[in-house]
mmCIF file of C-alpha atoms and ligand atoms in Angstrom:
data_model
loop_
_atom_site.group_PDB
_atom_site.id
_atom_site.type_symbol
_atom_site.label_atom_id
_atom_site.label_comp_id
_atom_site.label_asym_id
_atom_site.label_seq_id
_atom_site.Cartn_x
_atom_site.Cartn_y
_atom_site.Cartn_z
ATOM 1 C CA MET A 1 0.000 0.000 0.000
ATOM 2 C CA ASN A 2 1.193 3.554 -0.670
ATOM 3 C CA LEU A 3 0.467 5.843 2.260
ATOM 4 C CA LYS A 4 0.403 9.586 1.732
ATOM 5 C CA ILE A 5 0.954 11.087 5.177
ATOM 6 C CA GLY A 6 1.014 14.784 6.016
ATOM 7 C CA VAL A 7 3.528 15.599 8.735
ATOM 8 C CA ILE A 8 3.244 18.601 11.024
ATOM 9 C CA LYS A 9 6.368 18.546 13.157
ATOM 10 C CA GLY A 10 5.244 21.650 15.019
ATOM 11 C CA ASP A 11 6.979 23.511 17.814
ATOM 12 C CA GLY A 12 8.924 22.734 20.996
ATOM 13 C CA ILE A 13 9.472 18.977 21.331
ATOM 14 C CA GLY A 14 7.260 18.401 18.237
ATOM 15 C CA PRO A 15 10.110 17.899 15.721
ATOM 16 C CA GLU A 16 11.957 15.531 18.110
ATOM 17 C CA ILE A 17 8.994 13.258 18.840
ATOM 18 C CA VAL A 18 7.641 13.245 15.264
ATOM 19 C CA THR A 19 11.075 12.239 13.924
ATOM 20 C CA GLU A 20 10.925 9.124 16.138
ATOM 21 C CA ALA A 21 7.370 8.286 15.034
ATOM 22 C CA MET A 22 8.510 8.552 11.373
ATOM 23 C CA LYS A 23 11.448 6.254 12.173
ATOM 24 C CA VAL A 24 9.003 3.645 13.522
ATOM 25 C CA LEU A 25 6.604 4.127 10.582
ATOM 26 C CA ASP A 26 9.463 3.700 8.087
ATOM 27 C CA LYS A 27 10.562 0.479 9.773
ATOM 28 C CA THR A 28 6.972 -0.825 9.828
ATOM 29 C CA ALA A 29 6.522 0.018 6.135
ATOM 30 C CA ALA A 30 9.770 -1.754 5.265
ATOM 31 C CA VAL A 31 8.812 -4.901 7.210
ATOM 32 C CA TYR A 32 5.236 -5.088 5.868
ATOM 33 C CA GLY A 33 5.963 -3.972 2.282
ATOM 34 C CA HIS A 34 4.359 -0.519 2.170
ATOM 35 C CA THR A 35 5.667 2.762 0.790
ATOM 36 C CA ILE A 36 5.207 6.090 2.532
ATOM 37 C CA GLN A 37 5.162 9.504 0.940
ATOM 38 C CA TYR A 38 5.508 12.292 3.525
ATOM 39 C CA GLU A 39 4.197 15.801 2.908
ATOM 40 C CA GLN A 40 5.759 18.313 5.326
ATOM 41 C CA LEU A 41 3.217 20.887 6.553
ATOM 42 C CA LEU A 42 3.681 23.984 8.708
ATOM 43 C CA LEU A 43 1.318 24.808 11.576
ATOM 44 C CA GLY A 44 1.493 26.931 14.714
ATOM 45 C CA GLY A 45 4.640 28.829 15.634
ATOM 46 C CA ALA A 46 6.649 27.236 12.822
ATOM 47 C CA SER A 47 4.129 28.610 10.309
ATOM 48 C CA ILE A 48 4.085 32.062 11.962
ATOM 49 C CA ASP A 49 7.883 32.235 11.596
ATOM 50 C CA VAL A 50 7.663 31.542 7.841
ATOM 51 C CA HIS A 51 4.277 32.926 6.739
ATOM 52 C CA GLY A 52 3.284 35.308 9.563
ATOM 53 C CA VAL A 53 0.101 33.280 10.258
ATOM 54 C CA PRO A 54 -0.367 29.967 12.125
ATOM 55 C CA LEU A 55 -2.072 28.222 9.182
ATOM 56 C CA THR A 56 -2.295 29.048 5.475
ATOM 57 C CA GLU A 57 -4.978 28.039 2.979
ATOM 58 C CA ASP A 58 -2.275 26.237 1.011
ATOM 59 C CA THR A 59 -1.451 24.068 4.065
ATOM 60 C CA ILE A 60 -5.140 23.194 4.476
ATOM 61 C CA ALA A 61 -5.362 22.171 0.809
ATOM 62 C CA ARG A 62 -2.192 20.078 1.033
ATOM 63 C CA ALA A 63 -3.405 18.414 4.278
ATOM 64 C CA LYS A 64 -6.717 17.541 2.582
ATOM 65 C CA ALA A 65 -4.797 15.879 -0.257
ATOM 66 C CA CYS A 66 -3.148 13.458 2.239
ATOM 67 C CA ASP A 67 -4.682 10.210 3.531
ATOM 68 C CA ALA A 68 -3.935 11.209 7.148
ATOM 69 C CA VAL A 69 -1.854 13.735 9.077
ATOM 70 C CA LEU A 70 0.620 13.021 11.871
ATOM 71 C CA MET A 71 1.303 15.963 14.145
ATOM 72 C CA GLY A 72 3.723 16.720 16.980
ATOM 73 C CA SER A 73 2.449 19.607 19.032
ATOM 74 C CA ILE A 74 2.312 23.318 18.569
ATOM 75 C CA GLY A 75 2.784 26.393 20.735
ATOM 76 C CA GLY A 76 5.463 27.925 22.886
ATOM 77 C CA ASP A 77 5.982 29.448 26.288
ATOM 78 C CA ALA A 78 3.215 32.050 26.572
ATOM 79 C CA LYS A 79 5.367 34.266 28.846
ATOM 80 C CA THR A 80 8.492 34.443 26.682
ATOM 81 C CA SER A 81 7.577 33.534 23.092
ATOM 82 C CA PRO A 82 6.996 36.425 20.620
ATOM 83 C CA TRP A 83 4.115 34.383 19.110
ATOM 84 C CA TYR A 84 1.993 35.373 22.140
ATOM 85 C CA LYS A 85 2.437 39.096 21.468
ATOM 86 C CA LEU A 86 0.245 38.618 18.371
ATOM 87 C CA GLU A 87 -3.556 39.004 18.328
ATOM 88 C CA PRO A 88 -5.303 35.848 19.690
ATOM 89 C CA ASP A 89 -6.433 34.772 16.196
ATOM 90 C CA LYS A 90 -2.812 34.890 14.932
ATOM 91 C CA ARG A 91 -1.305 32.783 17.743
ATOM 92 C CA PRO A 92 -0.176 29.140 17.314
ATOM 93 C CA GLU A 93 -3.288 27.562 18.912
ATOM 94 C CA ALA A 94 -5.598 29.444 16.503
ATOM 95 C CA GLY A 95 -4.033 27.418 13.688
ATOM 96 C CA LEU A 96 -4.917 24.182 15.445
ATOM 97 C CA LEU A 97 -8.577 25.139 15.944
ATOM 98 C CA LYS A 98 -8.748 26.282 12.306
ATOM 99 C CA ILE A 99 -7.299 23.088 10.830
ATOM 100 C CA ARG A 100 -9.631 20.910 12.960
ATOM 101 C CA LYS A 101 -12.586 22.894 11.625
ATOM 102 C CA ALA A 102 -11.344 22.942 8.017
ATOM 103 C CA LEU A 103 -10.891 19.162 8.057
ATOM 104 C CA ASN A 104 -14.293 18.645 9.757
ATOM 105 C CA LEU A 105 -12.754 16.561 12.541
ATOM 106 C CA PHE A 106 -15.808 15.833 14.677
ATOM 107 C CA ALA A 107 -14.654 12.745 16.571
ATOM 108 C CA ASN A 108 -11.846 12.843 19.077
ATOM 109 C CA LEU A 109 -10.340 9.560 20.213
ATOM 110 C CA ARG A 110 -8.234 9.335 23.340
ATOM 111 C CA PRO A 111 -7.011 5.930 24.433
ATOM 112 C CA ALA A 112 -6.270 5.538 28.144
ATOM 113 C CA VAL A 113 -4.027 2.532 28.614
ATOM 114 C CA LEU A 114 -2.347 1.537 31.852
ATOM 115 C CA TYR A 115 0.641 -0.657 31.143
ATOM 116 C CA GLU A 116 1.333 -3.204 33.864
ATOM 117 C CA GLU A 117 4.971 -1.963 33.943
ATOM 118 C CA LEU A 118 3.970 1.671 34.585
ATOM 119 C CA LYS A 119 1.275 1.100 37.153
ATOM 120 C CA GLY A 120 3.458 2.757 39.807
ATOM 121 C CA ALA A 121 2.575 6.088 38.106
ATOM 122 C CA CYS A 122 -1.159 5.417 38.533
ATOM 123 C CA PRO A 123 -2.732 7.146 41.557
ATOM 124 C CA LEU A 124 -5.308 4.347 42.027
ATOM 125 C CA LYS A 125 -4.999 1.469 44.502
ATOM 126 C CA GLU A 126 -3.139 -1.618 43.332
ATOM 127 C CA GLU A 127 -6.141 -3.945 43.611
ATOM 128 C CA ILE A 128 -7.970 -1.682 41.112
ATOM 129 C CA THR A 129 -5.113 -1.457 38.593
ATOM 130 C CA GLU A 130 -3.983 -5.094 38.763
ATOM 131 C CA GLY A 131 -3.549 -6.319 35.171
ATOM 132 C CA GLY A 132 -3.709 -2.752 33.759
ATOM 133 C CA PHE A 133 -6.615 -1.353 31.732
ATOM 134 C CA ASP A 134 -7.230 -0.265 28.154
ATOM 135 C CA MET A 135 -10.114 2.009 27.181
ATOM 136 C CA MET A 136 -10.866 4.421 24.360
ATOM 137 C CA ILE A 137 -12.754 7.645 24.945
ATOM 138 C CA MET A 138 -14.623 8.945 21.925
ATOM 139 C CA ARG A 139 -15.652 12.566 22.379
ATOM 140 C CA GLU A 140 -17.837 14.580 20.013
ATOM 141 C CA LEU A 141 -15.711 17.600 19.097
ATOM 142 C CA THR A 142 -17.682 20.086 17.027
ATOM 143 C CA GLY A 143 -21.114 20.404 18.682
ATOM 144 C CA GLY A 144 -22.760 20.781 22.073
ATOM 145 C CA LEU A 145 -22.240 23.444 24.687
ATOM 146 C CA TYR A 146 -18.886 24.730 23.395
ATOM 147 C CA PHE A 147 -20.364 25.625 19.999
ATOM 148 C CA GLY A 148 -23.882 26.698 21.022
ATOM 149 C CA GLU A 149 -25.209 30.247 21.176
ATOM 150 C CA ARG A 150 -24.108 32.172 24.225
ATOM 151 C CA LYS A 151 -24.709 35.588 25.676
ATOM 152 C CA THR A 152 -24.421 37.550 28.891
ATOM 153 C CA VAL A 153 -27.127 40.133 29.544
ATOM 154 C CA GLU A 154 -28.317 42.237 32.416
ATOM 155 C CA GLU A 155 -31.837 41.318 33.505
ATOM 156 C CA GLY A 156 -33.392 43.595 36.106
ATOM 157 C CA GLY A 157 -29.921 44.758 37.176
ATOM 158 C CA VAL A 158 -28.633 41.168 37.522
ATOM 159 C CA ARG A 159 -25.937 39.872 35.143
ATOM 160 C CA THR A 160 -27.170 36.626 33.611
ATOM 161 C CA ALA A 161 -25.245 34.298 31.285
ATOM 162 C CA TYR A 162 -26.704 31.806 28.805
ATOM 163 C CA ASP A 163 -24.988 28.904 27.036
ATOM 164 C CA SER A 164 -26.972 26.551 24.840
ATOM 165 C CA LEU A 165 -26.370 22.854 24.342
ATOM 166 C CA THR A 166 -27.659 21.655 20.979
ATOM 167 C CA TYR A 167 -27.253 18.371 19.124
ATOM 168 C CA ASN A 168 -29.185 17.146 16.121
ATOM 169 C CA GLU A 169 -29.696 13.468 15.362
ATOM 170 C CA ASN A 170 -27.276 13.511 12.402
ATOM 171 C CA GLU A 171 -24.416 14.773 14.568
ATOM 172 C CA ILE A 172 -25.121 12.042 17.112
ATOM 173 C CA ARG A 173 -25.550 9.295 14.514
ATOM 174 C CA ARG A 174 -22.244 9.939 12.725
ATOM 175 C CA ILE A 175 -20.169 9.792 15.911
ATOM 176 C CA ALA A 176 -22.111 6.818 17.288
ATOM 177 C CA LYS A 177 -21.313 4.883 14.082
ATOM 178 C CA ARG A 178 -17.605 5.687 14.445
ATOM 179 C CA ALA A 179 -17.687 4.487 18.067
ATOM 180 C CA PHE A 180 -19.338 1.181 17.105
ATOM 181 C CA ASP A 181 -16.908 0.688 14.198
ATOM 182 C CA ILE A 182 -14.007 1.188 16.589
ATOM 183 C CA ALA A 183 -15.537 -1.150 19.185
ATOM 184 C CA MET A 184 -15.652 -3.837 16.447
ATOM 185 C CA LYS A 185 -11.845 -3.566 16.247
ATOM 186 C CA ARG A 186 -11.566 -3.896 20.052
ATOM 187 C CA ARG A 187 -13.476 -5.757 22.788
ATOM 188 C CA ARG A 188 -16.901 -4.936 21.298
ATOM 189 C CA LYS A 189 -18.415 -2.909 24.082
ATOM 190 C CA VAL A 190 -19.694 0.683 23.919
ATOM 191 C CA THR A 191 -20.605 2.652 27.035
ATOM 192 C CA SER A 192 -22.610 5.687 25.959
ATOM 193 C CA VAL A 193 -22.401 8.424 28.566
ATOM 194 C CA ASP A 194 -25.102 11.062 28.971
ATOM 195 C CA LYS A 195 -27.300 12.879 31.485
ATOM 196 C CA ALA A 196 -30.577 11.539 30.160
ATOM 197 C CA ASN A 197 -32.302 11.879 33.547
ATOM 198 C CA VAL A 198 -32.130 15.679 33.118
ATOM 199 C CA LEU A 199 -31.194 16.866 29.614
ATOM 200 C CA ASP A 200 -33.239 16.658 26.403
ATOM 201 C CA SER A 201 -30.028 16.596 24.338
ATOM 202 C CA SER A 202 -28.994 13.498 26.317
ATOM 203 C CA ARG A 203 -32.357 11.799 25.781
ATOM 204 C CA LEU A 204 -31.989 12.311 22.020
ATOM 205 C CA TRP A 205 -28.360 11.129 22.285
ATOM 206 C CA ARG A 206 -29.453 7.933 24.022
ATOM 207 C CA SER A 207 -32.252 7.146 21.578
ATOM 208 C CA VAL A 208 -30.042 7.697 18.482
ATOM 209 C CA VAL A 209 -27.238 5.565 19.984
ATOM 210 C CA GLU A 210 -29.797 2.800 20.591
ATOM 211 C CA GLU A 211 -30.944 3.042 16.948
ATOM 212 C CA VAL A 212 -27.348 2.801 15.669
ATOM 213 C CA ALA A 213 -26.659 -0.121 18.025
ATOM 214 C CA LYS A 214 -29.237 -2.222 16.102
ATOM 215 C CA ASP A 215 -26.798 -2.312 13.146
ATOM 216 C CA TYR A 216 -24.046 -3.735 15.388
ATOM 217 C CA PRO A 217 -25.515 -6.876 16.998
ATOM 218 C CA ASP A 218 -22.026 -8.075 18.000
ATOM 219 C CA VAL A 219 -21.378 -4.995 20.137
ATOM 220 C CA THR A 220 -22.690 -4.794 23.693
ATOM 221 C CA VAL A 221 -24.038 -1.324 24.455
ATOM 222 C CA GLU A 222 -24.748 0.187 27.837
ATOM 223 C CA ASN A 223 -25.910 3.651 28.879
ATOM 224 C CA MET A 224 -24.293 5.343 31.854
ATOM 225 C CA LEU A 225 -25.011 8.690 33.482
ATOM 226 C CA VAL A 226 -22.013 11.014 33.399
ATOM 227 C CA ASP A 227 -21.817 11.412 37.186
ATOM 228 C CA ASN A 228 -21.725 7.635 37.601
ATOM 229 C CA CYS A 229 -19.095 7.353 34.832
ATOM 230 C CA ALA A 230 -16.832 9.842 36.619
ATOM 231 C CA MET A 231 -16.977 7.557 39.685
ATOM 232 C CA GLN A 232 -16.616 4.294 37.764
ATOM 233 C CA LEU A 233 -13.435 5.554 36.043
ATOM 234 C CA VAL A 234 -11.624 5.560 39.374
ATOM 235 C CA LYS A 235 -13.531 2.673 40.968
ATOM 236 C CA ASP A 236 -13.359 0.086 38.190
ATOM 237 C CA PRO A 237 -11.645 1.366 34.996
ATOM 238 C CA LYS A 238 -11.237 -2.186 33.640
ATOM 239 C CA GLN A 239 -14.986 -2.372 32.857
ATOM 240 C CA PHE A 240 -14.644 0.105 29.946
ATOM 241 C CA ASP A 241 -13.808 -0.579 26.319
ATOM 242 C CA VAL A 242 -15.155 2.339 24.198
ATOM 243 C CA ILE A 243 -16.717 5.284 26.038
ATOM 244 C CA LEU A 244 -18.859 7.402 23.690
ATOM 245 C CA THR A 245 -19.915 10.846 24.810
ATOM 246 C CA GLU A 246 -20.713 14.430 23.870
ATOM 247 C CA ASN A 247 -18.272 17.329 23.812
ATOM 248 C CA MET A 248 -18.234 18.708 27.358
ATOM 249 C CA PHE A 249 -18.636 15.381 29.153
ATOM 250 C CA GLY A 250 -15.831 14.003 26.957
ATOM 251 C CA ASP A 251 -13.578 16.965 27.720
ATOM 252 C CA ILE A 252 -13.805 16.246 31.439
ATOM 253 C CA LEU A 253 -13.867 12.428 31.354
ATOM 254 C CA SER A 254 -10.921 12.132 28.923
ATOM 255 C CA ASP A 255 -8.742 14.236 31.224
ATOM 256 C CA GLU A 256 -9.832 12.155 34.209
ATOM 257 C CA ALA A 257 -9.064 8.921 32.331
ATOM 258 C CA SER A 258 -5.650 10.169 31.204
ATOM 259 C CA MET A 259 -4.765 11.213 34.750
ATOM 260 C CA VAL A 260 -5.312 7.688 36.031
ATOM 261 C CA THR A 261 -2.801 6.338 33.492
ATOM 262 C CA GLY A 262 0.128 8.373 34.836
ATOM 263 C CA SER A 263 2.411 10.000 32.259
ATOM 264 C CA ILE A 264 1.387 12.539 29.613
ATOM 265 C CA GLY A 265 4.233 11.331 27.392
ATOM 266 C CA MET A 266 2.366 8.025 26.867
ATOM 267 C CA LEU A 267 -1.011 9.383 25.712
ATOM 268 C CA ALA A 268 -1.917 9.191 22.021
ATOM 269 C CA SER A 269 -4.921 10.833 20.370
ATOM 270 C CA ALA A 270 -6.740 11.086 17.059
ATOM 271 C CA SER A 271 -9.370 13.343 15.537
ATOM 272 C CA LEU A 272 -11.440 11.838 12.732
ATOM 273 C CA ASN A 273 -13.938 13.020 10.142
ATOM 274 C CA GLU A 274 -16.604 11.154 8.164
ATOM 275 C CA THR A 275 -14.058 9.608 5.794
ATOM 276 C CA LYS A 276 -11.019 7.535 6.763
ATOM 277 C CA PHE A 277 -8.986 10.739 7.155
ATOM 278 C CA GLY A 278 -7.665 11.603 10.624
ATOM 279 C CA LEU A 279 -5.265 13.932 12.431
ATOM 280 C CA TYR A 280 -3.088 11.970 14.856
ATOM 281 C CA GLU A 281 -1.161 13.643 17.671
ATOM 282 C CA PRO A 282 0.059 13.127 21.229
ATOM 283 C CA SER A 283 -2.292 14.441 23.940
ATOM 284 C CA GLY A 284 0.445 16.561 25.512
ATOM 285 C CA GLY A 285 1.639 19.966 24.394
ATOM 286 C CA SER A 286 4.920 21.215 22.964
ATOM 287 C CA ALA A 287 6.709 21.065 26.361
ATOM 288 C CA PRO A 288 8.924 24.138 25.774
ATOM 289 C CA ASP A 289 10.627 23.432 29.133
ATOM 290 C CA ILE A 290 12.370 20.341 27.706
ATOM 291 C CA ALA A 291 12.500 21.187 23.970
ATOM 292 C CA GLY A 292 15.835 20.564 22.252
ATOM 293 C CA LYS A 293 17.228 18.504 25.136
ATOM 294 C CA GLY A 294 16.642 15.112 23.533
ATOM 295 C CA ILE A 295 14.772 13.819 26.598
ATOM 296 C CA ALA A 296 11.095 14.028 25.532
ATOM 297 C CA ASN A 297 9.119 10.803 25.541
ATOM 298 C CA PRO A 298 8.226 9.932 21.905
ATOM 299 C CA ILE A 299 5.883 7.034 22.826
ATOM 300 C CA ALA A 300 2.605 9.038 22.672
ATOM 301 C CA THR A 301 3.466 10.133 19.116
ATOM 302 C CA ILE A 302 4.560 6.627 18.129
ATOM 303 C CA LEU A 303 1.271 5.233 19.491
ATOM 304 C CA SER A 304 -0.604 7.987 17.598
ATOM 305 C CA ALA A 305 1.112 6.740 14.412
ATOM 306 C CA ALA A 306 -0.097 3.209 15.273
ATOM 307 C CA MET A 307 -3.652 4.574 15.614
ATOM 308 C CA MET A 308 -3.241 6.173 12.192
ATOM 309 C CA LEU A 309 -2.345 2.820 10.633
ATOM 310 C CA ARG A 310 -5.327 1.173 12.359
ATOM 311 C CA PHE A 311 -8.054 3.759 11.769
ATOM 312 C CA SER A 312 -7.084 5.582 8.547
ATOM 313 C CA PHE A 313 -5.462 2.661 6.677
ATOM 314 C CA ASP A 314 -7.064 -0.431 8.318
ATOM 315 C CA LEU A 315 -3.544 -1.856 8.812
ATOM 316 C CA ASP A 316 -4.363 -3.621 12.089
ATOM 317 C CA ALA A 317 -1.438 -6.075 12.075
ATOM 318 C CA GLU A 318 1.022 -3.211 11.569
ATOM 319 C CA ALA A 319 -0.605 -1.173 14.366
ATOM 320 C CA ASP A 320 -0.517 -4.237 16.656
ATOM 321 C CA ALA A 321 3.209 -4.651 15.881
ATOM 322 C CA ILE A 322 3.978 -1.074 16.953
ATOM 323 C CA GLU A 323 1.895 -1.349 20.131
ATOM 324 C CA LYS A 324 3.580 -4.647 21.003
ATOM 325 C CA ALA A 325 7.044 -3.147 20.354
ATOM 326 C CA VAL A 326 6.223 -0.323 22.807
ATOM 327 C CA ALA A 327 4.985 -2.801 25.428
ATOM 328 C CA ASP A 328 8.108 -4.972 24.948
ATOM 329 C CA VAL A 329 10.494 -2.035 25.354
ATOM 330 C CA LEU A 330 8.719 -1.055 28.573
ATOM 331 C CA LYS A 331 8.797 -4.663 29.829
ATOM 332 C CA GLU A 332 12.552 -4.745 29.190
ATOM 333 C CA GLY A 333 12.916 -1.758 31.503
ATOM 334 C CA TRP A 334 13.746 1.062 29.052
ATOM 335 C CA ARG A 335 12.408 4.454 30.153
ATOM 336 C CA THR A 336 12.582 8.121 29.173
ATOM 337 C CA ILE A 337 13.093 10.453 32.116
ATOM 338 C CA ASP A 338 9.375 11.283 32.598
ATOM 339 C CA ILE A 339 8.516 7.619 33.307
ATOM 340 C CA MET A 340 11.826 6.671 34.952
ATOM 341 C CA SER A 341 11.793 4.737 38.208
ATOM 342 C CA ALA A 342 14.423 3.030 40.366
ATOM 343 C CA GLY A 343 16.178 0.065 38.746
ATOM 344 C CA LYS A 344 15.115 0.945 35.172
ATOM 345 C CA LYS A 345 17.335 1.965 32.241
ATOM 346 C CA GLN A 346 17.103 5.627 31.205
ATOM 347 C CA VAL A 347 17.316 6.588 27.515
ATOM 348 C CA GLY A 348 16.745 9.737 25.449
ATOM 349 C CA THR A 349 14.148 10.466 22.749
ATOM 350 C CA SER A 350 16.096 9.080 19.824
ATOM 351 C CA GLU A 351 17.300 5.913 21.638
ATOM 352 C CA MET A 352 13.690 5.187 22.603
ATOM 353 C CA GLY A 353 12.713 5.473 18.914
ATOM 354 C CA ASP A 354 15.577 3.136 17.950
ATOM 355 C CA LEU A 355 14.591 0.547 20.580
ATOM 356 C CA ILE A 356 10.960 0.492 19.427
ATOM 357 C CA SER A 357 11.904 0.369 15.709
ATOM 358 C CA ALA A 358 14.271 -2.528 16.331
ATOM 359 C CA ARG A 359 11.386 -4.587 17.775
ATOM 360 C CA ILE A 360 9.023 -4.205 14.785
HETATM 361 P P1 NAD B 1 2.681 20.431 27.982
HETATM 362 O O1 NAD B 1 1.848 19.206 27.773
HETATM 363 O O2 NAD B 1 3.466 20.899 26.835
HETATM 364 O O3 NAD B 1 3.661 20.200 29.216
HETATM 365 C C1 NAD B 1 3.206 19.851 30.519
HETATM 366 C C2 NAD B 1 4.333 19.077 31.231
HETATM 367 O O4 NAD B 1 4.413 17.768 30.660
HETATM 368 C C3 NAD B 1 5.712 19.717 31.053
HETATM 369 O O5 NAD B 1 6.447 19.562 32.255
HETATM 370 C C4 NAD B 1 6.359 18.909 29.940
HETATM 371 O O6 NAD B 1 7.763 18.859 30.024
HETATM 372 C C5 NAD B 1 5.734 17.529 30.157
HETATM 373 N N1 NAD B 1 5.602 16.784 28.895
HETATM 374 C C6 NAD B 1 4.704 16.978 27.902
HETATM 375 N N2 NAD B 1 4.908 16.129 26.892
HETATM 376 C C7 NAD B 1 5.963 15.372 27.252
HETATM 377 C C8 NAD B 1 6.690 14.309 26.632
HETATM 378 N N3 NAD B 1 6.358 13.845 25.412
HETATM 379 N N4 NAD B 1 7.748 13.772 27.287
HETATM 380 C C9 NAD B 1 8.086 14.199 28.503
HETATM 381 N N5 NAD B 1 7.456 15.191 29.152
HETATM 382 C C10 NAD B 1 6.416 15.775 28.531
HETATM 383 O O7 NAD B 1 1.660 21.568 28.485
HETATM 384 P P2 NAD B 1 1.910 23.132 28.710
HETATM 385 O O8 NAD B 1 3.269 23.359 29.295
HETATM 386 O O9 NAD B 1 0.702 23.588 29.420
HETATM 387 O O10 NAD B 1 1.859 23.745 27.250
HETATM 388 C C11 NAD B 1 3.013 24.064 26.481
HETATM 389 C C12 NAD B 1 2.575 24.541 25.103
HETATM 390 O O11 NAD B 1 1.917 23.483 24.399
HETATM 391 C C13 NAD B 1 1.584 25.714 25.132
HETATM 392 O O12 NAD B 1 1.915 26.614 24.113
HETATM 393 C C14 NAD B 1 0.254 25.054 24.850
HETATM 394 O O13 NAD B 1 -0.673 25.929 24.247
HETATM 395 C C15 NAD B 1 0.692 23.977 23.871
HETATM 396 N N6 NAD B 1 -0.254 22.840 23.759
HETATM 397 C C16 NAD B 1 -0.390 22.327 22.508
HETATM 398 C C17 NAD B 1 -1.207 21.225 22.322
HETATM 399 C C18 NAD B 1 -1.332 20.660 20.932
HETATM 400 O O14 NAD B 1 -0.503 20.927 20.083
HETATM 401 N N7 NAD B 1 -2.354 19.855 20.663
HETATM 402 C C19 NAD B 1 -1.863 20.632 23.403
HETATM 403 C C20 NAD B 1 -1.666 21.165 24.689
HETATM 404 C C21 NAD B 1 -0.840 22.283 24.854
#
């Protein structure tokens, strides 16, 4: 297969961690007989430095012409970087919001995996984390409360603020289908999270999810109220496979789930649209405090590249090989500084990439 992959190296540690993910992708392609054509794209601070804006129309067009985009992270230190002296809509993060919108990326996927070897970093009790856990949070990204009408008015001398939470059935159906498709590639369980005991938008959410579920008889579906889900994530995280939820609930629950896994350097993510196209990136930021030191953990970006192979190219065996290589390297005791613990072997960004590549 020929894979046309857009690459946004980005700012801070972005170029260092993306280079390692490309190293692992190249090795995987060589082993499994694929060819990769990379298209380098500028976004964020790197684009401001060249074009004066964080994203150009030409970059959007070139990203759209790729099968998928792999991204590092963008942004700098808000206190010291000249990028933050620009108007808000010219700053690095504005480019990220714009490209997500331009590519219609409505589904955000955040895996939360606790590796047995890293469970020391997990704040939960050992009896809860025994054996690790592996869940995928699918959050709706372009609707709901964050995109509804809002206003603040004075009513009878009292300041009053309104935010509206709107979903239509089409928006719910398209993300529900993606969640069920992804569950079919995993342990075939979807937990749909809502607040259907109070909100109309949640009652519609629940009924559309139940309609979609009829087309996936092999997937078990359960409904869970968001307050209960927040508790269950720390009480019994092993029960979850795919968690499907709307924008604001997903914002909060995905951060909670990532916190219980420990290190930010391990957390992959993907944003998908209606086609096979996706933007794949680590959950963390550009970490300006460690940029250029060769110590950043590249694993989140490498695991994001594995997600790209699985979800944009349906190359499941190749994605499995990368995930297994990461697990093997951790089992053998290799660690970057952020996940280092006593008795383990510390390596830098590029050595970690080499170790993982060598095990594909
Ligand atoms: P951050 O995630 O960059 O850093 C938080 C802490 O985690 C830092 O101590 C950092 O060293 C550490 N860290 C992050 N990734 C790591 C890795 N791979 N290996 C080892 N340690 C790692 O968050 P921040 O400091 O709040 O933000 C820095 C910049 O990143 C800001 O400009 C912010 O806007 C931007 N940001 C970008 C994205 C994105 O590109 N999607 C996401 C979040 C933040």
